[in-house]
């Protein structure tokens, strides 16, 4: 593989809530996504999910609190914890999660991306 | 857990080549380290290792080429591939690797950190 530049990868697409794979490390994928608005409350029963902010601001709503993230910050949503990602303005996020992780977790709807593409 | 700010974490220490753990996601640790100079050629037989650059420039020497990384770029060293991290100036790096990964891989010397600390 070659090195990856996050800014270059984000320039390759404009669709939102549609994670793209940019790397594979052990049993995990490195994914990036552009997001804006509210996603959907969901949970990953057996998988922790790491969110790193590349640009913009993301709030991860949990049932008992909100976690607001700026660039250079990350948060790991532990398995079994319901969460709702929300971004007022467009935000660029990097995610690290097992290859088996479905973006909508236990929910399957029009936002589910069963097989994210590599870019 | 709470959110983590990389810059705040890097401000907590000054020793080099001594990875600190800042997160745990599935079977992996998120580690950070300050590095300068050349490390040691080593290999991780069964573990891929992801390097993300936070500040400065890191060159990862492989046996057949060099990969030079700037902030906002990453490279994944596949398992079984010998590598030598080198930084001319001090560089701040973020690593993602299995909890079982030893920083010096197949080599055990004075730079081996058997049990990195959480910060």
Coordinates of N, CA and C in Angstrom, one line a residue:
Chain A
X1 N 0.8 -1.2 0.0 CA 0.0 0.0 0.0 C 0.9 1.2 0.0
X2 N 0.3 2.4 -0.3 CA 1.0 3.6 -0.3 C 0.5 4.5 0.9
X3 N 1.1 5.6 1.1 CA 0.6 6.5 2.1 C -0.7 7.1 1.7
X4 N -1.4 7.6 2.7 CA -2.7 8.2 2.4 C -2.7 9.6 3.0
X5 N -3.3 10.6 2.3 CA -3.4 11.9 2.7 C -4.9 12.2 2.9
X6 N -5.3 12.5 4.1 CA -6.8 12.6 4.4 C -7.4 13.7 3.6
X7 N -6.8 14.9 3.5 CA -7.4 16.0 2.7 C -7.6 15.6 1.3
X8 N -6.6 14.9 0.7 CA -6.8 14.4 -0.7 C -7.9 13.5 -0.9
X9 N -8.1 12.6 0.1 CA -9.2 11.6 0.0 C -10.6 12.3 0.2
X10 N -10.6 13.3 1.1 CA -11.9 14.0 1.3 C -12.3 14.7 0.0
X11 N -11.3 15.2 -0.8 CA -11.6 15.9 -2.0 C -12.2 15.1 -3.1
X12 N -12.2 13.8 -2.9 CA -12.7 12.9 -4.0 C -14.2 12.6 -4.0
X13 N -14.9 13.1 -3.0 CA -16.3 12.9 -3.0 C -17.1 14.0 -2.2
X14 N -18.4 14.0 -2.4 CA -19.2 15.1 -1.8 C -20.4 14.5 -1.1
X15 N -20.7 13.3 -1.3 CA -21.9 12.7 -0.7 C -21.8 12.6 0.8
X16 N -22.9 12.7 1.5 CA -22.8 12.7 3.0 C -23.3 11.4 3.6
X17 N -22.8 11.1 4.8 CA -23.3 9.9 5.5 C -23.0 8.6 4.7
X18 N -22.0 8.7 3.9 CA -21.6 7.5 3.0 C -20.2 7.2 3.2
X19 N -19.8 6.4 4.2 CA -18.4 6.2 4.5 C -17.7 5.5 3.4
X20 N -16.4 5.9 3.2 CA -15.5 5.3 2.2 C -14.4 4.7 3.0
X21 N -13.8 3.6 2.5 CA -12.7 3.0 3.1 C -11.4 3.5 2.5
X22 N -10.5 3.9 3.4 CA -9.2 4.4 3.0 C -8.0 3.6 3.5
X23 N -8.3 2.6 4.3 CA -7.2 1.8 4.8 C -7.8 0.6 5.6
X24 N -6.9 -0.4 5.7 CA -7.2 -1.7 6.4 C -6.1 -2.0 7.3
X25 N -6.4 -2.1 8.6 CA -5.3 -2.4 9.6 C -5.9 -3.5 10.5
X26 N -5.2 -4.6 10.4 CA -5.7 -5.8 11.2 C -7.1 -6.1 10.9
X27 N -8.0 -6.2 11.9 CA -9.4 -6.5 11.6 C -10.3 -5.3 11.4
X28 N -9.6 -4.1 11.2 CA -10.4 -2.9 11.2 C -10.3 -2.2 9.8
X29 N -11.3 -1.4 9.5 CA -11.2 -0.5 8.4 C -11.0 0.9 8.9
X30 N -10.2 1.7 8.2 CA -10.2 3.2 8.4 C -11.2 3.8 7.3
X31 N -12.2 4.5 7.8 CA -13.2 5.0 6.9 C -13.2 6.5 7.1
X32 N -13.6 7.2 6.1 CA -13.9 8.7 6.2 C -15.3 9.0 5.6
X33 N -15.9 10.0 6.2 CA -17.2 10.4 5.7 C -17.4 11.9 5.9
X34 N -18.2 12.5 5.0 CA -18.7 13.9 5.2 C -20.1 13.8 5.8
X35 N -20.4 14.5 6.8 CA -21.7 14.4 7.5 C -22.2 15.8 7.7
X36 N -23.5 15.9 7.7 CA -24.2 17.2 8.1 C -25.6 16.8 8.5
X37 N -26.1 17.4 9.6 CA -27.4 17.1 10.1 C -27.3 16.0 11.1
X38 N -28.5 15.4 11.4 CA -28.5 14.3 12.4 C -28.5 12.9 11.6
X39 N -27.9 12.0 12.2 CA -27.9 10.6 11.6 C -29.1 9.9 12.1
X40 N -28.9 8.8 12.8 CA -30.0 8.0 13.3 C -29.4 7.3 14.6
X41 N -30.2 7.3 15.6 CA -29.8 6.6 16.9 C -29.6 5.2 16.6
X42 N -28.4 4.7 17.0 CA -28.1 3.2 16.7 C -27.1 2.8 17.7
X43 N -26.9 1.5 17.7 CA -25.9 0.9 18.6 C -25.2 -0.3 17.9
X44 N -23.9 -0.5 18.2 CA -23.2 -1.6 17.7 C -23.0 -2.5 18.9
X45 N -23.6 -3.7 18.9 CA -23.6 -4.5 20.1 C -22.2 -5.0 20.5
X46 N -21.4 -5.3 19.5 CA -20.1 -6.0 19.8 C -18.9 -5.2 19.3
X47 N -19.1 -4.0 18.9 CA -18.0 -3.2 18.3 C -17.8 -1.8 18.9
X48 N -16.6 -1.5 19.3 CA -16.3 -0.1 19.6 C -16.1 0.6 18.3
X49 N -16.4 1.9 18.4 CA -16.3 2.8 17.2 C -15.5 4.1 17.5
X50 N -14.4 4.3 16.8 CA -13.6 5.5 17.1 C -13.9 6.6 16.1
X51 N -14.2 7.8 16.6 CA -14.4 8.9 15.7 C -13.3 9.9 15.9
X52 N -12.6 10.3 14.8 CA -11.6 11.4 14.9 C -12.1 12.5 13.9
X53 N -12.0 13.7 14.4 CA -12.5 14.9 13.6 C -11.3 15.4 12.7
X54 N -11.6 15.5 11.4 CA -10.6 16.1 10.5 C -10.9 17.6 10.2
X55 N -12.2 17.9 10.1 CA -12.6 19.3 9.8 C -14.0 19.5 10.3
X56 N -14.3 20.6 10.9 CA -15.6 20.9 11.4 C -15.8 20.4 12.8
X57 N -17.1 20.3 13.2 CA -17.4 20.0 14.6 C -18.5 18.9 14.5
X58 N -18.3 17.9 15.3 CA -19.3 16.8 15.4 C -19.7 16.6 16.9
X59 N -21.0 16.5 17.1 CA -21.5 16.2 18.4 C -22.0 14.7 18.4
X60 N -21.5 13.9 19.3 CA -22.0 12.6 19.4 C -23.0 12.6 20.6
X61 N -24.3 12.5 20.3 CA -25.2 12.4 21.4 C -25.3 11.0 22.0
X62 N -25.2 11.0 23.3 CA -25.4 9.7 24.0 C -26.7 9.9 24.8
X63 N -27.2 8.8 25.4 CA -28.4 8.9 26.1 C -28.3 9.8 27.3
X64 N -27.1 9.9 27.9 CA -26.9 10.6 29.1 C -26.1 11.9 29.0
X65 N -25.6 12.2 27.8 CA -24.7 13.4 27.6 C -24.4 13.5 26.2
X66 N -23.9 14.7 25.9 CA -23.4 15.0 24.5 C -21.9 15.1 24.6
X67 N -21.2 14.6 23.5 CA -19.8 14.8 23.4 C -19.5 15.6 22.2
X68 N -18.9 16.8 22.3 CA -18.7 17.6 21.1 C -17.2 17.6 20.8
X69 N -16.9 17.3 19.5 CA -15.6 17.1 19.1 C -15.1 18.1 18.0
X70 N -14.0 18.6 18.2 CA -13.3 19.5 17.2 C -12.2 18.8 16.5
X71 N -11.6 19.4 15.5 CA -10.4 18.8 14.8 C -9.3 18.5 15.8
X72 N -8.7 17.3 15.6 CA -7.6 16.9 16.5 C -8.1 16.2 17.8
X73 N -9.4 16.0 17.8 CA -10.0 15.3 19.0 C -10.6 14.0 18.5
X74 N -10.7 13.0 19.5 CA -11.4 11.8 19.1 C -12.2 11.3 20.3
X75 N -13.1 10.4 20.0 CA -14.0 9.8 21.0 C -14.2 8.4 20.6
X76 N -14.2 7.5 21.5 CA -14.5 6.1 21.2 C -15.8 5.7 21.8
X77 N -16.8 5.4 21.0 CA -18.1 4.9 21.5 C -18.0 3.5 21.8
X78 N -18.1 3.1 23.1 CA -17.9 1.7 23.5 C -19.1 0.9 22.9
X79 N -18.8 -0.4 22.7 CA -19.9 -1.3 22.2 C -21.0 -1.2 23.1
X80 N -22.2 -1.3 22.6 CA -23.4 -1.4 23.4 C -24.0 0.0 23.8
X81 N -23.3 1.0 23.4 CA -23.7 2.4 23.8 C -24.5 3.0 22.7
X82 N -25.7 3.4 22.9 CA -26.5 4.1 21.8 C -25.9 5.4 21.6
X83 N -25.9 5.8 20.3 CA -25.3 7.1 20.0 C -25.9 7.7 18.7
X84 N -25.9 9.0 18.6 CA -26.5 9.7 17.5 C -25.5 10.8 17.1
X85 N -24.8 10.6 16.0 CA -23.9 11.7 15.5 C -24.7 12.8 14.9
X86 N -24.3 14.1 15.2 CA -25.0 15.3 14.7 C -24.0 16.3 14.3
X87 N -24.1 17.0 13.2 CA -23.2 18.1 12.8 C -24.1 19.2 12.3
X88 N -24.0 20.4 12.9 CA -24.7 21.5 12.3 C -24.2 22.0 11.0
X89 N -22.9 22.1 10.8 CA -22.3 22.4 9.5 C -21.6 21.1 9.0
X90 N -21.3 21.1 7.8 CA -20.6 19.9 7.2 C -19.3 19.6 8.0
X91 N -19.1 18.4 8.3 CA -18.0 18.0 9.1 C -17.4 16.8 8.4
X92 N -16.0 16.7 8.5 CA -15.3 15.6 7.9 C -14.8 14.7 9.1
X93 N -15.1 13.4 9.0 CA -14.8 12.6 10.1 C -14.0 11.3 9.6
X94 N -13.2 10.9 10.5 CA -12.4 9.6 10.3 C -12.9 8.6 11.3
X95 N -13.2 7.4 10.8 CA -13.7 6.4 11.7 C -12.8 5.2 11.7
X96 N -12.6 4.5 12.8 CA -11.9 3.3 12.9 C -12.8 2.3 13.5
X97 N -13.1 1.2 12.8 CA -14.1 0.2 13.3 C -13.8 -1.1 12.7
X98 N -14.3 -2.2 13.3 CA -14.1 -3.5 12.7 C -14.7 -3.6 11.3
X99 N -14.1 -4.4 10.4 CA -14.6 -4.6 9.1 C -16.1 -5.0 9.0
X100 N -16.5 -5.6 10.1 CA -17.9 -6.1 10.1 C -18.9 -5.0 10.5
X101 N -18.4 -3.8 10.9 CA -19.4 -2.8 11.4 C -20.2 -2.2 10.3
X102 N -21.5 -2.2 10.6 CA -22.5 -1.6 9.7 C -22.7 -0.1 10.2
X103 N -22.7 0.9 9.3 CA -22.7 2.3 9.7 C -24.0 2.6 10.6
X104 N -25.1 1.9 10.4 CA -26.3 2.2 11.1 C -26.5 1.2 12.3
X105 N -25.5 0.3 12.5 CA -25.6 -0.6 13.6 C -26.8 -1.5 13.6
X106 N -27.6 -1.4 14.6 CA -28.8 -2.3 14.7 C -30.0 -1.9 13.8
X107 N -29.8 -0.7 13.2 CA -30.9 -0.2 12.4 C -30.6 -0.4 10.9
X108 N -31.5 -0.8 10.2 CA -31.3 -0.9 8.7 C -32.3 0.0 8.1
X109 N -31.8 1.1 7.4 CA -32.8 2.0 6.7 C -32.1 2.5 5.5
X110 N -32.6 3.6 4.9 CA -32.1 4.1 3.7 C -30.7 4.7 3.8
X111 N -30.2 4.8 5.0 CA -28.9 5.3 5.3 C -27.8 4.2 5.4
X112 N -28.3 3.0 5.5 CA -27.4 1.9 5.7 C -26.5 1.7 4.4
X113 N -25.2 1.6 4.6 CA -24.3 1.3 3.5 C -23.7 0.0 3.8
X114 N -24.2 -1.0 3.1 CA -23.8 -2.4 3.4 C -22.4 -2.7 3.0
X115 N -22.0 -2.1 1.9 CA -20.6 -2.4 1.4 C -19.9 -1.1 1.0
X116 N -19.3 -0.4 1.9 CA -18.7 0.9 1.6 C -17.6 0.7 0.5
X117 N -17.4 1.6 -0.3 CA -16.4 1.5 -1.4 C -15.0 2.0 -0.9
X118 N -14.0 1.4 -1.5 CA -12.6 1.9 -1.3 C -12.4 3.1 -2.2
X119 N -11.7 4.1 -1.6 CA -11.3 5.2 -2.5 C -9.8 5.5 -2.3
Chain B
X1 N -15.6 6.5 29.0 CA -14.5 7.3 28.6 C -14.9 8.7 28.2
X2 N -13.9 9.6 28.1 CA -14.2 11.0 27.7 C -13.5 11.2 26.4
X3 N -13.7 12.4 25.8 CA -13.0 12.6 24.5 C -11.6 12.9 24.8
X4 N -10.8 12.8 23.8 CA -9.3 13.0 23.9 C -8.9 14.0 22.9
X5 N -8.0 14.9 23.3 CA -7.5 16.0 22.5 C -6.0 15.6 22.3
X6 N -5.6 15.3 21.1 CA -4.2 14.9 20.8 C -3.2 15.9 21.3
X7 N -3.4 17.2 21.0 CA -2.4 18.2 21.4 C -2.3 18.3 22.9
X8 N -3.4 18.2 23.6 CA -3.3 18.2 25.1 C -2.5 17.0 25.6
X9 N -2.7 15.8 25.0 CA -2.0 14.6 25.4 C -0.5 14.7 25.2
X10 N -0.1 15.3 24.0 CA 1.3 15.4 23.7 C 2.0 16.4 24.6
X11 N 1.2 17.3 25.2 CA 1.8 18.3 26.1 C 2.2 17.7 27.5
X12 N 1.8 16.5 27.7 CA 1.9 15.8 29.0 C 3.3 15.2 29.2
X13 N 4.1 15.0 28.1 CA 5.3 14.3 28.3 C 6.3 14.8 27.3
X14 N 7.6 14.5 27.5 CA 8.7 15.0 26.6 C 9.6 13.9 26.2
X15 N 9.5 12.7 26.8 CA 10.5 11.6 26.5 C 10.1 11.1 25.1
X16 N 11.2 10.6 24.4 CA 11.0 10.1 23.1 C 11.0 8.6 23.0
X17 N 10.4 8.2 21.9 CA 10.4 6.7 21.6 C 9.8 5.9 22.7
X18 N 8.9 6.6 23.5 CA 8.2 5.9 24.6 C 6.7 6.1 24.5
X19 N 6.1 5.2 23.7 CA 4.7 5.3 23.4 C 3.8 5.3 24.7
X20 N 2.8 6.2 24.6 CA 1.8 6.3 25.7 C 0.4 5.9 25.1
X21 N -0.4 5.2 25.9 CA -1.7 4.8 25.5 C -2.7 5.9 25.8
X22 N -3.5 6.3 24.8 CA -4.5 7.3 25.0 C -5.9 6.8 24.6
X23 N -6.0 5.5 24.2 CA -7.4 5.0 23.9 C -7.3 3.5 23.6
X24 N -8.5 2.9 23.7 CA -8.6 1.5 23.5 C -9.8 1.3 22.7
X25 N -9.7 0.6 21.5 CA -10.8 0.4 20.6 C -10.7 -1.0 20.1
X26 N -11.7 -1.8 20.5 CA -11.7 -3.2 20.2 C -10.4 -3.9 20.7
X27 N -9.7 -4.6 19.8 CA -8.4 -5.2 20.3 C -7.2 -4.4 20.1
X28 N -7.4 -3.1 19.9 CA -6.3 -2.2 19.6 C -6.1 -1.1 20.6
X29 N -4.9 -0.6 20.7 CA -4.6 0.6 21.5 C -4.3 1.7 20.5
X30 N -4.7 2.9 20.9 CA -4.3 4.1 20.3 C -3.2 4.7 21.1
X31 N -2.0 4.8 20.5 CA -0.8 5.3 21.2 C -0.3 6.5 20.6
X32 N 0.4 7.3 21.4 CA 1.1 8.5 20.8 C 2.6 8.5 21.3
X33 N 3.4 9.1 20.5 CA 4.8 9.1 20.9 C 5.5 10.3 20.2
X34 N 6.5 10.8 20.9 CA 7.4 11.8 20.3 C 8.7 11.1 19.9
X35 N 9.1 11.4 18.7 CA 10.3 10.6 18.2 C 11.2 11.6 17.5
X36 N 12.5 11.3 17.6 CA 13.5 12.0 16.8 C 14.7 11.1 16.7
X37 N 15.3 11.2 15.5 CA 16.4 10.3 15.2 C 15.9 9.0 14.6
X38 N 16.8 8.0 14.6 CA 16.4 6.7 14.0 C 16.0 5.7 15.1
X39 N 15.0 4.9 14.9 CA 14.6 3.9 15.9 C 15.5 2.7 15.6
X40 N 14.9 1.5 15.4 CA 15.6 0.3 15.1 C 14.8 -0.5 14.1
X41 N 15.5 -1.1 13.2 CA 14.8 -2.0 12.2 C 14.1 -3.1 13.0
X42 N 12.9 -3.3 12.7 CA 12.2 -4.4 13.3 C 11.0 -4.8 12.5
X43 N 10.3 -5.9 12.9 CA 9.2 -6.4 12.2 C 8.2 -6.9 13.2
X44 N 6.9 -6.7 12.8 CA 5.8 -7.4 13.6 C 5.2 -8.5 12.8
X45 N 5.5 -9.7 13.2 CA 5.1 -10.9 12.4 C 3.6 -11.0 12.1
X46 N 2.8 -10.6 13.1 CA 1.4 -10.9 12.9 C 0.5 -9.7 13.0
X47 N 1.1 -8.5 13.0 CA 0.3 -7.3 13.3 C 0.6 -6.2 12.4
X48 N -0.4 -5.6 11.8 CA -0.3 -4.4 11.0 C -0.1 -3.2 12.0
X49 N 0.5 -2.2 11.5 CA 0.8 -1.0 12.4 C 0.5 0.2 11.6
X50 N -0.4 1.1 12.2 CA -0.8 2.3 11.5 C -0.1 3.5 12.1
X51 N 0.5 4.3 11.3 CA 1.2 5.5 11.8 C 0.4 6.7 11.2
X52 N 0.0 7.6 12.0 CA -0.6 8.9 11.6 C 0.3 10.0 12.1
X53 N 0.5 11.0 11.3 CA 1.4 12.1 11.8 C 0.6 13.3 12.4
X54 N 0.9 13.7 13.6 CA 0.3 14.8 14.2 C 1.0 16.1 14.0
X55 N 2.4 16.0 14.1 CA 3.2 17.2 13.9 C 4.6 16.8 13.5
X56 N 5.2 17.5 12.6 CA 6.5 17.2 12.1 C 6.5 16.2 10.9
X57 N 7.6 15.6 10.7 CA 7.7 14.7 9.5 C 8.4 13.4 9.9
X58 N 7.8 12.3 9.5 CA 8.4 11.0 9.8 C 8.6 10.2 8.5
X59 N 9.8 9.7 8.4 CA 10.1 8.8 7.3 C 10.1 7.3 7.8
X60 N 9.3 6.5 7.2 CA 9.3 5.1 7.5 C 10.2 4.4 6.4
X61 N 11.3 4.0 6.8 CA 12.2 3.3 5.8 C 11.8 1.8 5.7
X62 N 11.6 1.4 4.5 CA 11.3 -0.1 4.3 C 12.5 -0.6 3.5
X63 N 12.6 -1.9 3.3 CA 13.8 -2.4 2.7 C 13.9 -2.0 1.2
X64 N 12.8 -1.7 0.6 CA 12.8 -1.4 -0.8 C 12.5 0.1 -1.1
X65 N 12.1 0.9 -0.1 CA 11.7 2.3 -0.4 C 11.5 3.0 0.9
X66 N 11.4 4.3 0.8 CA 11.1 5.2 2.0 C 9.7 5.8 1.8
X67 N 9.0 5.9 2.9 CA 7.7 6.5 2.9 C 7.8 7.7 3.8
X68 N 7.7 8.9 3.3 CA 7.8 10.1 4.1 C 6.4 10.7 4.3
X69 N 6.1 11.0 5.6 CA 4.8 11.3 6.0 C 4.8 12.7 6.7
X70 N 3.8 13.5 6.3 CA 3.6 14.8 6.9 C 2.3 14.8 7.7
X71 N 2.0 15.9 8.5 CA 0.7 15.9 9.2 C -0.5 15.7 8.3
X72 N -1.4 14.9 8.9 CA -2.6 14.6 8.1 C -2.5 13.5 7.1
X73 N -1.3 12.8 7.2 CA -1.1 11.6 6.4 C -0.9 10.4 7.2
X74 N -1.2 9.2 6.7 CA -0.9 8.0 7.4 C -0.4 6.9 6.5
X75 N 0.2 5.9 7.1 CA 0.7 4.8 6.4 C 0.5 3.6 7.3
X76 N 0.2 2.5 6.7 CA 0.0 1.2 7.4 C 1.1 0.3 7.0
X77 N 1.9 -0.1 8.0 CA 3.0 -1.1 7.7 C 2.4 -2.5 7.9
X78 N 2.3 -3.2 6.8 CA 1.7 -4.5 6.9 C 2.5 -5.5 7.7
X79 N 1.8 -6.4 8.3 CA 2.5 -7.4 9.1 C 3.6 -8.1 8.3
X80 N 4.7 -8.4 8.9 CA 5.8 -9.1 8.2 C 6.7 -8.2 7.4
X81 N 6.5 -6.9 7.4 CA 7.3 -6.0 6.7 C 8.3 -5.2 7.6
X82 N 9.6 -5.4 7.3 CA 10.6 -4.7 8.2 C 10.5 -3.2 7.9
X83 N 10.7 -2.5 9.0 CA 10.6 -1.0 8.9 C 11.5 -0.3 9.9
X84 N 11.9 0.9 9.6 CA 12.7 1.7 10.5 C 12.2 3.1 10.5
X85 N 11.5 3.6 11.5 CA 11.0 4.9 11.6 C 12.2 5.9 11.9
X86 N 12.2 7.0 11.1 CA 13.3 8.0 11.3 C 12.7 9.4 11.2
X87 N 13.1 10.3 12.1 CA 12.7 11.7 12.1 C 13.9 12.6 12.3
X88 N 14.1 13.5 11.3 CA 15.2 14.4 11.5 C 15.0 15.4 12.6
X89 N 13.8 15.9 12.6 CA 13.4 16.8 13.7 C 12.4 16.1 14.6
X90 N 12.1 16.6 15.8 CA 11.1 15.9 16.6 C 9.8 15.9 15.9
X91 N 9.2 14.7 16.0 CA 7.9 14.5 15.3 C 6.9 13.8 16.3
X92 N 5.7 14.2 16.2 CA 4.6 13.6 17.0 C 3.8 12.6 16.2
X93 N 3.7 11.4 16.7 CA 3.0 10.4 15.9 C 1.9 9.7 16.7
X94 N 0.9 9.3 16.0 CA -0.2 8.5 16.6 C -0.1 7.1 15.9
X95 N -0.2 6.1 16.8 CA -0.2 4.8 16.3 C -1.4 4.0 16.7
X96 N -1.8 3.1 15.8 CA -2.9 2.2 16.1 C -2.4 0.8 15.8
X97 N -2.5 0.0 16.8 CA -1.9 -1.3 16.7 C -2.5 -2.2 17.8
X98 N -2.5 -3.6 17.6 CA -3.1 -4.5 18.5 C -2.5 -4.3 19.9
X99 N -3.2 -4.6 20.9 CA -2.8 -4.4 22.3 C -1.5 -5.3 22.6
X100 N -1.4 -6.3 21.8 CA -0.2 -7.2 22.0 C 1.1 -6.7 21.3
X101 N 1.0 -5.6 20.6 CA 2.2 -5.2 19.8 C 3.2 -4.6 20.7
X102 N 4.5 -5.1 20.5 CA 5.6 -4.6 21.2 C 6.3 -3.5 20.3
X103 N 6.6 -2.4 20.8 CA 7.1 -1.3 20.0 C 8.3 -1.7 19.1
X104 N 9.2 -2.6 19.6 CA 10.4 -3.0 18.9 C 10.2 -4.3 18.1
X105 N 8.9 -4.8 18.1 CA 8.6 -6.0 17.3 C 9.4 -7.2 17.7
X106 N 10.2 -7.7 16.8 CA 11.0 -8.9 17.0 C 12.3 -8.6 17.8
X107 N 12.6 -7.4 18.0 CA 13.8 -7.0 18.7 C 13.5 -6.6 20.1
X108 N 14.4 -7.0 21.0 CA 14.2 -6.5 22.4 C 15.5 -5.9 22.8
X109 N 15.4 -4.6 23.1 CA 16.6 -3.9 23.5 C 16.2 -2.8 24.5
X110 N 17.1 -1.8 24.6 CA 16.9 -0.8 25.6 C 15.7 0.1 25.2
X111 N 15.3 0.0 24.0 CA 14.1 0.9 23.6 C 12.8 0.1 23.7
X112 N 12.8 -1.1 24.1 CA 11.6 -1.9 24.2 C 10.8 -1.3 25.4
X113 N 9.5 -1.0 25.2 CA 8.6 -0.6 26.2 C 7.6 -1.7 26.4
X114 N 7.8 -2.6 27.4 CA 7.0 -3.7 27.5 C 5.5 -3.4 27.9
X115 N 5.4 -2.4 28.8 CA 4.0 -2.0 29.2 C 3.9 -0.5 29.1
X116 N 3.5 0.0 28.0 CA 3.3 1.5 27.9 C 2.2 1.9 28.9
X117 N 2.4 3.2 29.4 CA 1.5 3.7 30.4 C 0.3 4.4 29.7
X118 N -0.8 4.5 30.4 CA -1.9 5.3 29.9 C -1.7 6.7 30.4
X119 N -2.0 7.6 29.5 CA -2.0 9.0 30.0 C -3.3 9.7 29.6

